[in-house]
Amino acid sequence: MAILITGIGELTTNDPELGRPRDAAVVLDGERIAWVGPAVRAPAADERFDAEGRAALPGWVDSHTHLVFAGDRTAEFADRMAGKPYQAGGIATTVAATRAAGDAELAANLRRHVDEAARQGTTCLETKTGYGLSVPDEVRSARIAATVADEVTFLGAHLVPPGADPESYVDLVRGRMLDEVAQFVRWVDVFCERGAFDEAQCERVLRAGIARGLGARVHGNQLGHGPGVQLAVRVGAASVDHCSYLDEADLAALSGSDTVATLLPACDLSTRQPLAPARRLLDAGVVIALATNANPGSSYTTSMNFCVATAVLQMGLSVEEAVWAATAGGARALRRDDVGVIRVGARADLQVLDAPSVTHLAYRPGVPLTWRVWQRGRAVLSRFVVEEGAFATDHP
Ligand code: NIG
């Protein structure tokens, strides 16, 4: 069935030839975009939807989440806000809760968060294992993730499980664990940080994943300066994520590479780390992505709108740069060209804001501007409408 979305006041396409046309229309046909152009020349379709001058853009591509988990870390968050530093070891709390949960509980929790993200305009989402840290728990995390997420990443090297010997655990991750998980995942990731895994351990895991045909990703330079960025570039990782602490050599390595710097502003704020140097990265010619890092420990939000607003208000990006990073940038970090863009043949993932331009994402921070969302051509958000006068009172 073809749907004509017309009356688009401002259309962000991320396609260099199409640009950002005004008074535009888009036709979604099944799971693909079938036509893009001026509203006055739009072809007929089975259904017609009038955006009445609102802004439309690609659905968000959230290229970094950790949503296969159980349990809650509210108390840890409260302690942090009272001044206690974030530490990698907090992951163990979620590992214990995740191991204790049944498959149905894990799947329902994942689905609930993915639905929450979709209602806020996220139409393509990556998620990771990493709260199982045993062969059976990592395998079931990957299996459950693969039923819901667009992209699944194996993060056995998230933390050395309490009581395990680090070197033996690395051997398990790059050996039997990888063998059993590989069928469910496209990516291998490592947490290269003090308190997690060192450079040599990370490289062994990444090289083993690459040898199995997986793409590489790295968590690096999150809690202090470290070797994560250089390692990511060296192994040809699609993305190095966090990047809060970078030196000039890191910027130079990234700018001459195919590795995207994925910035996670909600995590920086929630862990009281400095916001990643987005402006310096862009000025150095590095491709950046913005993602939520949704997880119960360091960044418990699924809101890409929040990340975009923060990138503009506090990280020195223009709205256009931030929107690109949260759509096409996320696609680049996942090495995909079918999402994060509105052009003929791309996946029919599109959101309409209750605003005339994307500028409102930063101009009106915190306001729920997501108005309509289509994912693979299917409407996932039909916004509820408050009856006119519902909030009227009889008071004079
Ligand atoms: O990206 N850095 C490692 N992993 C997550 C944190 C997960 C947690 O604290 O539970 C992150 O911030």
Short mmCIF file of N, CA and C and ligand atoms in Angstrom, two decimals, residues 64 66 73 86 90-91 94 131 158 191 219 222 242 267 293 295-298, ligand 1:
data_model
loop_
_atom_site.label_atom_id
_atom_site.label_comp_id
_atom_site.label_asym_id
_atom_site.label_seq_id
_atom_site.Cartn_x
_atom_site.Cartn_y
_atom_site.Cartn_z
N HIS A 64 23.72 3.27 19.38
CA HIS A 64 24.39 2.76 20.59
C HIS A 64 23.39 2.68 21.73
N HIS A 66 22.16 -0.25 25.15
CA HIS A 66 22.37 -1.52 25.88
C HIS A 66 21.02 -1.87 26.51
N ARG A 73 18.91 0.78 38.62
CA ARG A 73 20.07 1.37 39.30
C ARG A 73 19.79 2.80 39.72
N TYR A 86 31.04 7.86 38.74
CA TYR A 86 30.62 6.68 37.98
C TYR A 86 31.82 5.76 37.80
N GLY A 90 29.87 -0.74 38.23
CA GLY A 90 28.42 -0.72 38.42
C GLY A 90 27.69 -1.68 37.49
N ILE A 91 28.34 -2.00 36.38
CA ILE A 91 27.76 -2.93 35.40
C ILE A 91 27.40 -4.26 36.08
N THR A 94 23.82 -4.82 37.20
CA THR A 94 22.87 -5.18 36.14
C THR A 94 23.11 -6.62 35.66
N TYR A 131 25.38 -7.76 29.49
CA TYR A 131 24.94 -7.90 30.87
C TYR A 131 24.72 -9.38 31.21
N HIS A 158 32.61 -6.55 28.29
CA HIS A 158 32.04 -5.35 28.91
C HIS A 158 32.66 -5.16 30.29
N PHE A 191 34.87 -2.81 25.82
CA PHE A 191 34.91 -1.64 26.70
C PHE A 191 36.37 -1.44 27.09
N HIS A 219 34.11 0.89 22.76
CA HIS A 219 33.81 1.91 23.77
C HIS A 219 35.17 2.48 24.19
N GLN A 222 36.12 7.13 27.52
CA GLN A 222 34.88 7.55 28.22
C GLN A 222 35.17 8.22 29.56
N HIS A 242 31.74 7.22 22.75
CA HIS A 242 32.00 8.05 23.94
C HIS A 242 32.91 9.22 23.56
N CYS A 267 24.80 10.38 28.30
CA CYS A 267 25.68 9.62 29.19
C CYS A 267 26.69 10.56 29.85
N ASN A 293 22.92 5.85 24.02
CA ASN A 293 23.56 4.95 24.99
C ASN A 293 22.54 4.50 26.05
N ASN A 295 20.80 2.77 28.68
CA ASN A 295 21.14 1.64 29.55
C ASN A 295 20.79 2.04 30.97
N PRO A 296 20.65 1.07 31.88
CA PRO A 296 20.17 1.43 33.22
C PRO A 296 21.22 2.08 34.11
N GLY A 297 22.50 2.06 33.68
CA GLY A 297 23.55 2.57 34.55
C GLY A 297 23.98 3.98 34.23
N SER A 298 24.55 4.16 33.03
CA SER A 298 25.20 5.45 32.75
C SER A 298 24.35 6.42 31.96
O1 NIG B 1 28.41 2.73 27.45
N1 NIG B 1 30.76 1.94 29.02
C1 NIG B 1 30.28 0.86 29.12
N2 NIG B 1 29.01 0.50 29.07
C2 NIG B 1 27.92 1.39 29.31
C3 NIG B 1 27.62 1.49 30.74
C4 NIG B 1 26.80 0.40 31.20
C5 NIG B 1 26.43 0.45 32.64
O2 NIG B 1 26.92 1.25 33.46
O3 NIG B 1 25.58 -0.40 32.94
C6 NIG B 1 28.19 2.73 28.68
O4 NIG B 1 28.20 3.75 29.35
#
